mmCIF file of N, CA and C in Angstrom:
data_model
loop_
_atom_site.group_PDB
_atom_site.id
_atom_site.type_symbol
_atom_site.label_atom_id
_atom_site.label_comp_id
_atom_site.label_asym_id
_atom_site.label_seq_id
_atom_site.Cartn_x
_atom_site.Cartn_y
_atom_site.Cartn_z
ATOM 1 N N MET A 1 130.929 94.551 100.975
ATOM 2 C CA MET A 1 129.851 93.590 100.948
ATOM 3 C C MET A 1 128.569 94.346 100.630
ATOM 4 N N TYR A 2 127.591 93.575 100.190
ATOM 5 C CA TYR A 2 126.327 94.171 99.783
ATOM 6 C C TYR A 2 125.161 93.420 100.411
ATOM 7 N N LEU A 3 124.158 94.173 100.796
ATOM 8 C CA LEU A 3 122.897 93.628 101.274
ATOM 9 C C LEU A 3 121.888 93.885 100.160
ATOM 10 N N ILE A 4 121.280 92.803 99.652
ATOM 11 C CA ILE A 4 120.326 92.922 98.569
ATOM 12 C C ILE A 4 118.971 92.436 99.053
ATOM 13 N N ASN A 5 117.989 93.318 99.044
ATOM 14 C CA ASN A 5 116.606 92.951 99.326
ATOM 15 C C ASN A 5 115.927 92.752 97.986
ATOM 16 N N ILE A 6 115.384 91.558 97.767
ATOM 17 C CA ILE A 6 114.684 91.260 96.520
ATOM 18 C C ILE A 6 113.208 91.053 96.842
ATOM 19 N N THR A 7 112.364 91.780 96.133
ATOM 20 C CA THR A 7 110.920 91.627 96.275
ATOM 21 C C THR A 7 110.323 91.392 94.891
ATOM 22 N N VAL A 8 109.711 90.238 94.719
ATOM 23 C CA VAL A 8 109.083 89.907 93.447
ATOM 24 C C VAL A 8 107.806 90.722 93.316
ATOM 25 N N ASN A 9 107.566 91.230 92.121
ATOM 26 C CA ASN A 9 106.379 92.040 91.859
ATOM 27 C C ASN A 9 105.111 91.248 92.158
ATOM 28 N N GLY A 10 104.146 91.903 92.743
ATOM 29 C CA GLY A 10 102.899 91.262 93.120
ATOM 30 C C GLY A 10 101.990 90.927 91.956
ATOM 31 N N ASP A 11 102.263 91.481 90.779
ATOM 32 C CA ASP A 11 101.385 91.220 89.638
ATOM 33 C C ASP A 11 101.760 89.961 88.855
ATOM 34 N N ILE A 12 102.782 89.238 89.294
ATOM 35 C CA ILE A 12 103.150 87.975 88.661
ATOM 36 C C ILE A 12 102.204 86.894 89.178
ATOM 37 N N THR A 13 101.679 86.095 88.272
ATOM 38 C CA THR A 13 100.775 85.029 88.695
ATOM 39 C C THR A 13 101.553 83.944 89.431
ATOM 40 N N ALA A 14 100.834 83.121 90.169
ATOM 41 C CA ALA A 14 101.465 82.021 90.900
ATOM 42 C C ALA A 14 102.173 81.059 89.947
ATOM 43 N N VAL A 15 101.583 80.801 88.809
ATOM 44 C CA VAL A 15 102.185 79.896 87.816
ATOM 45 C C VAL A 15 103.490 80.493 87.283
ATOM 46 N N GLU A 16 103.476 81.778 86.938
ATOM 47 C CA GLU A 16 104.692 82.452 86.460
ATOM 48 C C GLU A 16 105.763 82.441 87.539
ATOM 49 N N HIS A 17 105.348 82.719 88.764
ATOM 50 C CA HIS A 17 106.299 82.754 89.872
ATOM 51 C C HIS A 17 106.968 81.404 90.063
ATOM 52 N N GLU A 18 106.209 80.335 90.055
ATOM 53 C CA GLU A 18 106.777 78.990 90.235
ATOM 54 C C GLU A 18 107.770 78.657 89.132
ATOM 55 N N ALA A 19 107.437 78.988 87.896
ATOM 56 C CA ALA A 19 108.339 78.721 86.778
ATOM 57 C C ALA A 19 109.642 79.503 86.916
ATOM 58 N N LEU A 20 109.548 80.760 87.298
ATOM 59 C CA LEU A 20 110.735 81.599 87.454
ATOM 60 C C LEU A 20 111.525 81.247 88.708
ATOM 61 N N PHE A 21 110.837 80.837 89.754
ATOM 62 C CA PHE A 21 111.509 80.565 91.026
ATOM 63 C C PHE A 21 112.511 79.426 90.896
ATOM 64 N N THR A 22 112.220 78.418 90.099
ATOM 65 C CA THR A 22 113.161 77.319 89.887
ATOM 66 C C THR A 22 114.473 77.842 89.305
ATOM 67 N N ARG A 23 114.378 78.728 88.317
ATOM 68 C CA ARG A 23 115.586 79.334 87.734
ATOM 69 C C ARG A 23 116.274 80.250 88.738
ATOM 70 N N HIS A 24 115.488 80.958 89.536
ATOM 71 C CA HIS A 24 116.028 81.847 90.573
ATOM 72 C C HIS A 24 116.853 81.046 91.582
ATOM 73 N N VAL A 25 116.347 79.903 92.019
ATOM 74 C CA VAL A 25 117.061 79.056 92.977
ATOM 75 C C VAL A 25 118.377 78.565 92.376
ATOM 76 N N SER A 26 118.364 78.142 91.131
ATOM 77 C CA SER A 26 119.606 77.696 90.467
ATOM 78 C C SER A 26 120.622 78.829 90.392
ATOM 79 N N TRP A 27 120.128 80.031 90.117
ATOM 80 C CA TRP A 27 120.996 81.211 90.033
ATOM 81 C C TRP A 27 121.656 81.496 91.366
ATOM 82 N N PHE A 28 120.860 81.559 92.449
ATOM 83 C CA PHE A 28 121.519 81.891 93.710
ATOM 84 C C PHE A 28 122.370 80.741 94.221
ATOM 85 N N GLN A 29 122.038 79.492 93.883
ATOM 86 C CA GLN A 29 122.881 78.357 94.269
ATOM 87 C C GLN A 29 124.243 78.438 93.567
ATOM 88 N N GLN A 30 124.225 78.819 92.299
ATOM 89 C CA GLN A 30 125.464 78.974 91.532
ATOM 90 C C GLN A 30 126.404 79.982 92.203
ATOM 91 N N TYR A 31 125.860 81.120 92.594
ATOM 92 C CA TYR A 31 126.713 82.155 93.167
ATOM 93 C C TYR A 31 127.013 81.916 94.642
ATOM 94 N N PHE A 32 126.198 81.166 95.319
ATOM 95 C CA PHE A 32 126.527 80.728 96.678
ATOM 96 C C PHE A 32 127.715 79.767 96.613
ATOM 97 N N ASN A 33 127.653 78.808 95.700
ATOM 98 C CA ASN A 33 128.747 77.843 95.541
ATOM 99 C C ASN A 33 130.048 78.524 95.125
ATOM 100 N N ALA A 34 129.942 79.617 94.371
ATOM 101 C CA ALA A 34 131.128 80.361 93.924
ATOM 102 C C ALA A 34 131.669 81.290 95.003
ATOM 103 N N GLY A 35 130.952 81.409 96.138
ATOM 104 C CA GLY A 35 131.413 82.264 97.221
ATOM 105 C C GLY A 35 131.027 83.730 97.072
ATOM 106 N N LYS A 36 130.218 84.046 96.079
ATOM 107 C CA LYS A 36 129.797 85.436 95.871
ATOM 108 C C LYS A 36 128.621 85.800 96.774
ATOM 109 N N PHE A 37 127.730 84.840 97.035
ATOM 110 C CA PHE A 37 126.631 85.032 97.969
ATOM 111 C C PHE A 37 126.989 84.276 99.238
ATOM 112 N N VAL A 38 127.014 84.966 100.368
ATOM 113 C CA VAL A 38 127.429 84.322 101.620
ATOM 114 C C VAL A 38 126.262 84.022 102.550
ATOM 115 N N LEU A 39 125.114 84.641 102.290
ATOM 116 C CA LEU A 39 123.918 84.381 103.081
ATOM 117 C C LEU A 39 122.714 84.646 102.188
ATOM 118 N N ILE A 40 121.769 83.707 102.190
ATOM 119 C CA ILE A 40 120.573 83.820 101.348
ATOM 120 C C ILE A 40 119.394 83.320 102.161
ATOM 121 N N GLY A 41 118.276 84.007 102.064
ATOM 122 C CA GLY A 41 117.084 83.481 102.716
ATOM 123 C C GLY A 41 115.855 84.322 102.472
ATOM 124 N N PRO A 42 114.690 83.680 102.579
ATOM 125 C CA PRO A 42 113.436 84.405 102.430
ATOM 126 C C PRO A 42 113.073 85.129 103.718
ATOM 127 N N TYR A 43 112.284 86.168 103.589
ATOM 128 C CA TYR A 43 111.738 86.823 104.772
ATOM 129 C C TYR A 43 110.600 85.969 105.318
ATOM 130 N N SER A 44 110.509 85.853 106.616
ATOM 131 C CA SER A 44 109.449 85.056 107.227
ATOM 132 C C SER A 44 108.146 85.838 107.346
ATOM 133 N N ASP A 45 108.233 87.143 107.206
ATOM 134 C CA ASP A 45 107.042 87.980 107.363
ATOM 135 C C ASP A 45 106.565 88.633 106.064
ATOM 136 N N ARG A 46 107.119 88.178 104.938
ATOM 137 C CA ARG A 46 106.736 88.780 103.658
ATOM 138 C C ARG A 46 106.906 87.751 102.551
ATOM 139 N N GLU A 47 105.847 87.472 101.815
ATOM 140 C CA GLU A 47 105.916 86.514 100.730
ATOM 141 C C GLU A 47 106.646 87.083 99.526
ATOM 142 N N ARG A 48 107.288 86.192 98.794
ATOM 143 C CA ARG A 48 107.988 86.549 97.559
ATOM 144 C C ARG A 48 109.052 87.620 97.774
ATOM 145 N N ALA A 49 109.715 87.551 98.912
ATOM 146 C CA ALA A 49 110.769 88.525 99.212
ATOM 147 C C ALA A 49 111.849 87.843 100.035
ATOM 148 N N GLY A 50 113.075 88.297 99.852
ATOM 149 C CA GLY A 50 114.173 87.720 100.610
ATOM 150 C C GLY A 50 115.386 88.622 100.588
ATOM 151 N N VAL A 51 116.446 88.098 101.181
ATOM 152 C CA VAL A 51 117.674 88.877 101.329
ATOM 153 C C VAL A 51 118.867 88.032 100.888
ATOM 154 N N ILE A 52 119.847 88.718 100.325
ATOM 155 C CA ILE A 52 121.138 88.111 99.982
ATOM 156 C C ILE A 52 122.214 89.018 100.543
ATOM 157 N N ILE A 53 123.191 88.441 101.188
ATOM 158 C CA ILE A 53 124.418 89.164 101.515
ATOM 159 C C ILE A 53 125.467 88.660 100.537
ATOM 160 N N ALA A 54 126.023 89.586 99.791
ATOM 161 C CA ALA A 54 126.953 89.246 98.713
ATOM 162 C C ALA A 54 128.324 89.850 98.979
ATOM 163 N N HIS A 55 129.336 89.141 98.510
ATOM 164 C CA HIS A 55 130.716 89.625 98.586
ATOM 165 C C HIS A 55 131.311 89.512 97.187
ATOM 166 N N THR A 56 131.409 90.650 96.517
ATOM 167 C CA THR A 56 131.971 90.687 95.169
ATOM 168 C C THR A 56 133.123 91.675 95.134
ATOM 169 N N GLU A 57 133.888 91.612 94.077
ATOM 170 C CA GLU A 57 135.036 92.507 93.936
ATOM 171 C C GLU A 57 134.614 93.955 93.703
ATOM 172 N N SER A 58 133.429 94.140 93.117
ATOM 173 C CA SER A 58 132.981 95.500 92.797
ATOM 174 C C SER A 58 131.468 95.526 92.639
ATOM 175 N N ARG A 59 130.920 96.721 92.616
ATOM 176 C CA ARG A 59 129.493 96.885 92.362
ATOM 177 C C ARG A 59 129.170 96.443 90.935
ATOM 178 N N GLU A 60 130.093 96.667 90.022
ATOM 179 C CA GLU A 60 129.880 96.259 88.638
ATOM 180 C C GLU A 60 129.739 94.745 88.532
ATOM 181 N N GLU A 61 130.559 94.011 89.280
ATOM 182 C CA GLU A 61 130.448 92.549 89.284
ATOM 183 C C GLU A 61 129.100 92.122 89.854
ATOM 184 N N LEU A 62 128.682 92.754 90.941
ATOM 185 C CA LEU A 62 127.384 92.435 91.528
ATOM 186 C C LEU A 62 126.259 92.730 90.537
ATOM 187 N N ASP A 63 126.299 93.870 89.883
ATOM 188 C CA ASP A 63 125.259 94.219 88.915
ATOM 189 C C ASP A 63 125.181 93.190 87.788
ATOM 190 N N ALA A 64 126.328 92.715 87.318
ATOM 191 C CA ALA A 64 126.346 91.695 86.261
ATOM 192 C C ALA A 64 125.712 90.400 86.748
ATOM 193 N N ILE A 65 125.982 90.023 87.985
ATOM 194 C CA ILE A 65 125.384 88.817 88.566
ATOM 195 C C ILE A 65 123.874 88.989 88.690
ATOM 196 N N LEU A 66 123.421 90.133 89.175
ATOM 197 C CA LEU A 66 121.990 90.373 89.343
ATOM 198 C C LEU A 66 121.246 90.352 88.014
ATOM 199 N N ARG A 67 121.907 90.786 86.947
ATOM 200 C CA ARG A 67 121.267 90.769 85.625
ATOM 201 C C ARG A 67 120.955 89.344 85.159
ATOM 202 N N GLU A 68 121.593 88.345 85.742
ATOM 203 C CA GLU A 68 121.351 86.949 85.372
ATOM 204 C C GLU A 68 120.144 86.348 86.090
ATOM 205 N N ASP A 69 119.603 87.026 87.083
ATOM 206 C CA ASP A 69 118.469 86.495 87.825
ATOM 207 C C ASP A 69 117.242 86.406 86.926
ATOM 208 N N ALA A 70 116.437 85.356 87.118
ATOM 209 C CA ALA A 70 115.239 85.131 86.309
ATOM 210 C C ALA A 70 114.239 86.276 86.422
ATOM 211 N N TYR A 71 114.234 86.977 87.536
ATOM 212 C CA TYR A 71 113.282 88.068 87.745
ATOM 213 C C TYR A 71 113.766 89.412 87.221
ATOM 214 N N HIS A 72 115.024 89.482 86.851
ATOM 215 C CA HIS A 72 115.624 90.739 86.403
ATOM 216 C C HIS A 72 115.202 91.012 84.971
ATOM 217 N N PRO A 73 114.919 92.206 84.567
ATOM 218 C CA PRO A 73 114.998 93.446 85.311
ATOM 219 C C PRO A 73 113.650 93.938 85.847
ATOM 220 N N ASN A 74 112.552 93.458 85.280
ATOM 221 C CA ASN A 74 111.272 94.105 85.575
ATOM 222 C C ASN A 74 110.321 93.299 86.444
ATOM 223 N N LEU A 75 110.700 92.105 86.852
ATOM 224 C CA LEU A 75 109.773 91.264 87.603
ATOM 225 C C LEU A 75 110.034 91.272 89.103
ATOM 226 N N ALA A 76 111.043 92.020 89.519
ATOM 227 C CA ALA A 76 111.347 92.156 90.943
ATOM 228 C C ALA A 76 112.029 93.492 91.185
ATOM 229 N N GLU A 77 111.972 93.914 92.430
ATOM 230 C CA GLU A 77 112.685 95.113 92.856
ATOM 231 C C GLU A 77 113.927 94.670 93.613
ATOM 232 N N TYR A 78 115.063 95.254 93.287
ATOM 233 C CA TYR A 78 116.328 94.945 93.932
ATOM 234 C C TYR A 78 116.810 96.185 94.676
ATOM 235 N N GLU A 79 116.763 96.146 95.979
ATOM 236 C CA GLU A 79 117.309 97.240 96.780
ATOM 237 C C GLU A 79 118.703 96.801 97.224
ATOM 238 N N ILE A 80 119.703 97.562 96.833
ATOM 239 C CA ILE A 80 121.097 97.186 97.084
ATOM 240 C C ILE A 80 121.737 98.222 97.979
ATOM 241 N N ARG A 81 122.350 97.749 99.058
ATOM 242 C CA ARG A 81 123.066 98.621 99.986
ATOM 243 C C ARG A 81 124.453 98.048 100.203
ATOM 244 N N GLU A 82 125.471 98.880 100.068
ATOM 245 C CA GLU A 82 126.837 98.458 100.356
ATOM 246 C C GLU A 82 127.112 98.713 101.828
ATOM 247 N N PHE A 83 127.825 97.780 102.463
ATOM 248 C CA PHE A 83 128.194 97.979 103.858
ATOM 249 C C PHE A 83 129.558 97.371 104.121
ATOM 250 N N ILE A 84 130.143 97.810 105.227
ATOM 251 C CA ILE A 84 131.446 97.319 105.655
ATOM 252 C C ILE A 84 131.251 96.589 106.978
ATOM 253 N N PRO A 85 131.394 95.263 106.974
ATOM 254 C CA PRO A 85 131.205 94.532 108.230
ATOM 255 C C PRO A 85 132.295 94.891 109.237
ATOM 256 N N LYS A 86 131.884 95.186 110.435
ATOM 257 C CA LYS A 86 132.827 95.525 111.500
ATOM 258 C C LYS A 86 132.914 94.420 112.551
ATOM 259 N N MET A 87 131.810 93.705 112.726
ATOM 260 C CA MET A 87 131.789 92.611 113.702
ATOM 261 C C MET A 87 130.997 91.458 113.071
ATOM 262 N N VAL A 88 131.499 90.251 113.207
ATOM 263 C CA VAL A 88 130.815 89.077 112.701
ATOM 264 C C VAL A 88 130.774 88.052 113.820
ATOM 265 N N GLY A 89 129.579 87.577 114.138
ATOM 266 C CA GLY A 89 129.429 86.575 115.180
ATOM 267 C C GLY A 89 129.154 85.212 114.591
ATOM 268 N N SER A 90 129.159 84.249 115.438
ATOM 269 C CA SER A 90 128.834 82.884 115.044
ATOM 270 C C SER A 90 127.476 82.542 115.587
ATOM 271 N N TRP A 91 126.606 81.992 114.775
ATOM 272 C CA TRP A 91 125.261 81.653 115.221
ATOM 273 C C TRP A 91 124.960 80.167 115.053
ATOM 274 N N GLN A 92 125.916 79.416 114.637
ATOM 275 C CA GLN A 92 125.680 77.972 114.428
ATOM 276 C C GLN A 92 126.204 77.144 115.566
#
C-alpha cells in the first residue's frame, strides 16, 4: 500500500486551482470506485493539501495513475511512501 501526500503549489491562482480541482476530484473518484484508492481526504490544517491511501499491484501502476492527475507533474508535489499495514481498525 502507498501513502501519498499531495500539496498543490502555492503559486497557482485561485481561478486555476478551481478549474483543476474539478478534474482532480473526478480523477480520485474514478480510482476510488476502481478500488485503487481506499482513503482520500484533505488535511484540516493545511490548504490545498491532502492524503490518499492507495492499493495498487505495483509502484509502476501507482505512478501511471498519478500521471493522470490534473496537477501532475508540475502543479503539485507528490510525496509517496510505501507501507505494509499490520493492524487495521474500524472507525465507523
